PDB file of C-alpha atoms in Angstrom:
ATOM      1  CA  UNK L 471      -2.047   6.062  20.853  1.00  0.00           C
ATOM      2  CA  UNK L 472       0.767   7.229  18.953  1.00  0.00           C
ATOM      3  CA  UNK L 473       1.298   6.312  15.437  1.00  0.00           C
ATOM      4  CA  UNK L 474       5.126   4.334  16.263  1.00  0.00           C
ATOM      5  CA  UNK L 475       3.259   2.044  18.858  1.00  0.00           C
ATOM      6  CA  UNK L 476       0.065   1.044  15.970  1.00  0.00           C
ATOM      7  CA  UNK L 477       2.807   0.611  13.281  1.00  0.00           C
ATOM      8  CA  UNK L 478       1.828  -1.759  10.569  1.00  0.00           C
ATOM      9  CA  UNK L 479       3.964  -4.859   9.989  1.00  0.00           C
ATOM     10  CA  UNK L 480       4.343  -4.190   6.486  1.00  0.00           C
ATOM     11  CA  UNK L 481       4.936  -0.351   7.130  1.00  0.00           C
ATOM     12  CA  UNK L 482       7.466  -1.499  10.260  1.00  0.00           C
ATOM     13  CA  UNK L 483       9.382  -3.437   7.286  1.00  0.00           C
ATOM     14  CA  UNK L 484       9.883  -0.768   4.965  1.00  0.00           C
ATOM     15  CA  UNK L 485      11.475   2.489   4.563  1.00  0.00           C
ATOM     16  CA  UNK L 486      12.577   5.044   7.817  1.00  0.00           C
ATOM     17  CA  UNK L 487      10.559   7.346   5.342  1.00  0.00           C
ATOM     18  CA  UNK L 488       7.764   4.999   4.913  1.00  0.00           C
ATOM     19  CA  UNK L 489       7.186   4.689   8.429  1.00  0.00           C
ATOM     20  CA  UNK L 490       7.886   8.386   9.489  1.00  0.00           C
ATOM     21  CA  UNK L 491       5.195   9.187   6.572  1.00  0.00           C
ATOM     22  CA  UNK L 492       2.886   6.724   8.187  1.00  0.00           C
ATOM     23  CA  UNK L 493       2.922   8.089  11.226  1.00  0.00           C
ATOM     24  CA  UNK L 494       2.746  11.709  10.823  1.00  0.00           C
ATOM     25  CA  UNK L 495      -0.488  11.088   9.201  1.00  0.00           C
ATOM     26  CA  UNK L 496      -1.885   8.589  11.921  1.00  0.00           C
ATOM     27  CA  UNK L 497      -0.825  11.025  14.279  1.00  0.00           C
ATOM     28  CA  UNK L 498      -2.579  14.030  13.060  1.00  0.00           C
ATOM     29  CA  UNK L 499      -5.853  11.499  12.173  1.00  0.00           C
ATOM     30  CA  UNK L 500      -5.960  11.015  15.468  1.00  0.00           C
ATOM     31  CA  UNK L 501      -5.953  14.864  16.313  1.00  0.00           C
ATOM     32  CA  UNK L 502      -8.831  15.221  14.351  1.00  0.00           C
ATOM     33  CA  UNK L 503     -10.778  11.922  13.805  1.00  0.00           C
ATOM     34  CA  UNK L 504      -9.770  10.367  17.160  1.00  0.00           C
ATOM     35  CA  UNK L 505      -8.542   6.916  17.247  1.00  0.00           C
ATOM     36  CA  UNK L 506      -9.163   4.230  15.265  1.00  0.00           C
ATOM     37  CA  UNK L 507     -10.090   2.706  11.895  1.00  0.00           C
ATOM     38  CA  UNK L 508     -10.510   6.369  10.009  1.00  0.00           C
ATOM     39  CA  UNK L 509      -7.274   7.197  11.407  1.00  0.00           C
ATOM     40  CA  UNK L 510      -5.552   4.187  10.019  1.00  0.00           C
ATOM     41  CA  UNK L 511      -7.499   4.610   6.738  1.00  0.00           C
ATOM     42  CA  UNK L 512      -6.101   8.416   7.056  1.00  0.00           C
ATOM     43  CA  UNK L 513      -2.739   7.241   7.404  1.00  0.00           C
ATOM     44  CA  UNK L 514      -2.544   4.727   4.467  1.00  0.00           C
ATOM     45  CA  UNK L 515      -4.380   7.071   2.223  1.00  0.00           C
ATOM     46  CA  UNK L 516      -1.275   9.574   2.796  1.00  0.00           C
ATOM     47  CA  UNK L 517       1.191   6.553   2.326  1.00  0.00           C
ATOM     48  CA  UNK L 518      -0.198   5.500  -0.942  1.00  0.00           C
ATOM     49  CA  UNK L 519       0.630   8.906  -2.283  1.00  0.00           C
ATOM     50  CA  UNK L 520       4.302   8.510  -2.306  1.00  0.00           C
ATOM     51  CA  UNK L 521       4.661   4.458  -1.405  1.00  0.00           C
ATOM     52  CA  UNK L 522       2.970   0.924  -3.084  1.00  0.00           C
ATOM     53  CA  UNK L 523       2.878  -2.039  -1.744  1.00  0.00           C
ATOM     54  CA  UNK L 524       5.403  -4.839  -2.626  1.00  0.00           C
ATOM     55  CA  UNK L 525       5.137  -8.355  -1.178  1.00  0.00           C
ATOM     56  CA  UNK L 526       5.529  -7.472   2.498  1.00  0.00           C
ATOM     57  CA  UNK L 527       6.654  -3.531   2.067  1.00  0.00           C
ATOM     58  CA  UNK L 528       6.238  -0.385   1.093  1.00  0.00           C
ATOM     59  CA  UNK L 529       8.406   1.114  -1.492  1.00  0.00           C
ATOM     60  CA  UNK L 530       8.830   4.560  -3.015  1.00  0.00           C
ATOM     61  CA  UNK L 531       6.504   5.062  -5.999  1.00  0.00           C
ATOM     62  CA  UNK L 532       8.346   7.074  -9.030  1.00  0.00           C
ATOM     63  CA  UNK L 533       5.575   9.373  -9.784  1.00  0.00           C
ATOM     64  CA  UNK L 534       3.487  10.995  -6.016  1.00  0.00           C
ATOM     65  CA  UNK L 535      -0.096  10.835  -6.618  1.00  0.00           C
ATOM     66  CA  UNK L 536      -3.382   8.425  -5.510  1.00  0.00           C
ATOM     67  CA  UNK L 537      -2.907   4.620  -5.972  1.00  0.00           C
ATOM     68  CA  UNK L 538      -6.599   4.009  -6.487  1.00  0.00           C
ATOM     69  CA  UNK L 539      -9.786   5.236  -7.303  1.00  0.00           C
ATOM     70  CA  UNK L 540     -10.197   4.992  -3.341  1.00  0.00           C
ATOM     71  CA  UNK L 541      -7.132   6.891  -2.734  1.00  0.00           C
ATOM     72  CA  UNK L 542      -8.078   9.403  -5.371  1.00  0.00           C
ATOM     73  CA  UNK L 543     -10.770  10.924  -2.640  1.00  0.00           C
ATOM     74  CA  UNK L 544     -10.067  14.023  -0.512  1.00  0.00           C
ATOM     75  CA  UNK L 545     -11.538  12.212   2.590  1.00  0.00           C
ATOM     76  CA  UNK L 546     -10.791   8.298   3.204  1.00  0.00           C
ATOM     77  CA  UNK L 547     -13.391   6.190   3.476  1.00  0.00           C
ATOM     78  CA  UNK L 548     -14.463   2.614   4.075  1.00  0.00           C
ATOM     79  CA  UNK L 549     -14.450   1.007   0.701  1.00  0.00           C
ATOM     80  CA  UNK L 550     -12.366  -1.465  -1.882  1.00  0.00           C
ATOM     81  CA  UNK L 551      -8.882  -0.163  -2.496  1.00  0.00           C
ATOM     82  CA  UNK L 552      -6.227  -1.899  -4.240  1.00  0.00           C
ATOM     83  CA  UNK L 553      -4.239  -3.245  -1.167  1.00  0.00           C
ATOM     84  CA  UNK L 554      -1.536  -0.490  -1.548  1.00  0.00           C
ATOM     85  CA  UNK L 555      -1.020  -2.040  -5.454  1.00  0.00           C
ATOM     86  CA  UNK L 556      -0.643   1.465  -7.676  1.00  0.00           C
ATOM     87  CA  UNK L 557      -3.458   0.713  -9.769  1.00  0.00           C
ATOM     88  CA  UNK L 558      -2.514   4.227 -11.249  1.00  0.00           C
ATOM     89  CA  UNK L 559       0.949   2.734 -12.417  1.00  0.00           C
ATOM     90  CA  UNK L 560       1.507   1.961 -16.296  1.00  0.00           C
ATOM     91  CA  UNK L 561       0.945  -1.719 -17.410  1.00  0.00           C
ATOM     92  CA  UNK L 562       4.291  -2.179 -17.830  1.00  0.00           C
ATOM     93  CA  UNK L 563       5.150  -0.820 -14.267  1.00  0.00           C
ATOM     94  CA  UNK L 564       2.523  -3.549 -13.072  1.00  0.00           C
ATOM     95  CA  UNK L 565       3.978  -6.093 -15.371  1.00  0.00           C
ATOM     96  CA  UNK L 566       7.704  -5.258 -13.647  1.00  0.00           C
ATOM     97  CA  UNK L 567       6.076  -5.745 -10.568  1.00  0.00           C
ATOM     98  CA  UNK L 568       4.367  -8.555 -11.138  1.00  0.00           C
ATOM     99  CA  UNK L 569       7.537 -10.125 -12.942  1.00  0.00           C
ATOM    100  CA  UNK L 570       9.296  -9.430  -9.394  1.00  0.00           C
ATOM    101  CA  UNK L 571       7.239 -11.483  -7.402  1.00  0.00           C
ATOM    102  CA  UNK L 572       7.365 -14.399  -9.450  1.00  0.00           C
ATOM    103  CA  UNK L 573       3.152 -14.263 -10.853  1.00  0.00           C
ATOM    104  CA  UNK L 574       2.499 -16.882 -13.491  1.00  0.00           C
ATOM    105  CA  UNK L 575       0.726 -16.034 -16.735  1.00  0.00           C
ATOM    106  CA  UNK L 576       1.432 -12.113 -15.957  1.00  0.00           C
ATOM    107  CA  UNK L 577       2.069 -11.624 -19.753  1.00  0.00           C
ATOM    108  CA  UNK L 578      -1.100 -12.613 -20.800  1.00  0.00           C
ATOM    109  CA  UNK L 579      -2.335 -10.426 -18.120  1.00  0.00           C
ATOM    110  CA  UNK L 580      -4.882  -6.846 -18.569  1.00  0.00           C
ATOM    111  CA  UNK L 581      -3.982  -4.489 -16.409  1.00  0.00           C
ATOM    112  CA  UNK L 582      -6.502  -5.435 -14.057  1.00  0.00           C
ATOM    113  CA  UNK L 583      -6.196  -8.595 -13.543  1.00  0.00           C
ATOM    114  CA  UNK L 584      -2.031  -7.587 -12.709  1.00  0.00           C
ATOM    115  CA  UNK L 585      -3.505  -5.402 -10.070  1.00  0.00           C
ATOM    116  CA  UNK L 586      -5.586  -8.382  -8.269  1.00  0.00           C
ATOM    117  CA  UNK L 587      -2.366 -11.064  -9.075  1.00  0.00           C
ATOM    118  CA  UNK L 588      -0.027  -8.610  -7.309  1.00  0.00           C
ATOM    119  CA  UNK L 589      -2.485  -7.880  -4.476  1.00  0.00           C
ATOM    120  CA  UNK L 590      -2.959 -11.658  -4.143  1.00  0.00           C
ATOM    121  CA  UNK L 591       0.638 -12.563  -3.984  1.00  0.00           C
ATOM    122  CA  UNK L 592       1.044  -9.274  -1.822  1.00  0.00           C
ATOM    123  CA  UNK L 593      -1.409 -10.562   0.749  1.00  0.00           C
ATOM    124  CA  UNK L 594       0.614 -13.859   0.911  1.00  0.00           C
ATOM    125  CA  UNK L 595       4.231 -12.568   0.995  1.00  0.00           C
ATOM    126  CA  UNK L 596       2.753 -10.492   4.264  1.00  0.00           C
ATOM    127  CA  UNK L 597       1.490 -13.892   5.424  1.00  0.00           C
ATOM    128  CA  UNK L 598       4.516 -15.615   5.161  1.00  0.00           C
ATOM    129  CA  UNK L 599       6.053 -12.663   7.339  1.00  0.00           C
ATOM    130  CA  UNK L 600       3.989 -12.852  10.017  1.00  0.00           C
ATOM    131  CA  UNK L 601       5.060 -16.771  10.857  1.00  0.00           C
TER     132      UNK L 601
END
């Protein structure tokens, strides 16, 4: 099925670039993998390269390059990623983020535990957008 037609909420809410980057790469998963869940892995693997994950979007990362340790491997597999947060970002980047969507206590905050608050509140803001 083609990649416009399996869109992703979130991805359908961001960026014309966003979505055209998410499905290219579904598109050509599913020329090689078939489809399914590798191809959608596939195809937010290649959007985490350029694109992270804020409240219920995808925006343009500063810096291309893996958002994860998960994203960080040549072929995607099932595992725990950071929800399309860019773990890989600076502290302070996290802290801007995390500033952004309103998370309490964020200054007292390791960079960790930013990466699982802004997941957290990520997963809710897409929540909220599906009702």
């Amino acid at each position: 099925m083609p990649g416009r037609e399996e869109l992703p909420s979130t991805v359908a809410r961001s960026s014309k670039k966003a979505q055209r980057t998410w499905i290219k790469a579904h598109d050509s998963a599913v020329e090689t993998y078939g489809e399914g869940e590798r191809a959608h892995r596939t195809a937010f693997s290649a959007l985490k390269h350029s694109f992270e994950k804020v409240g219920d979007h995808w925006e343009a990362k500063a810096e291309k390059g893996p958002s994860d340790a998960q994203a960080e491997r040549s072929t995607p597999a099932q595992g725990e990623t950071a929800g399309g947060v860019d773990a890989n970002a600076s502290k302070q980047h996290l802290y801007d983020i995390a500033k952004r969507l309103k998370i309490e206590g964020r200054s007292q905050m390791t960079k960790d535990e930013l990466v699982d608050a802004i997941e957290k509140a990520n997963n809710r803001e897409t929540a909220r957008a599906r009702s």
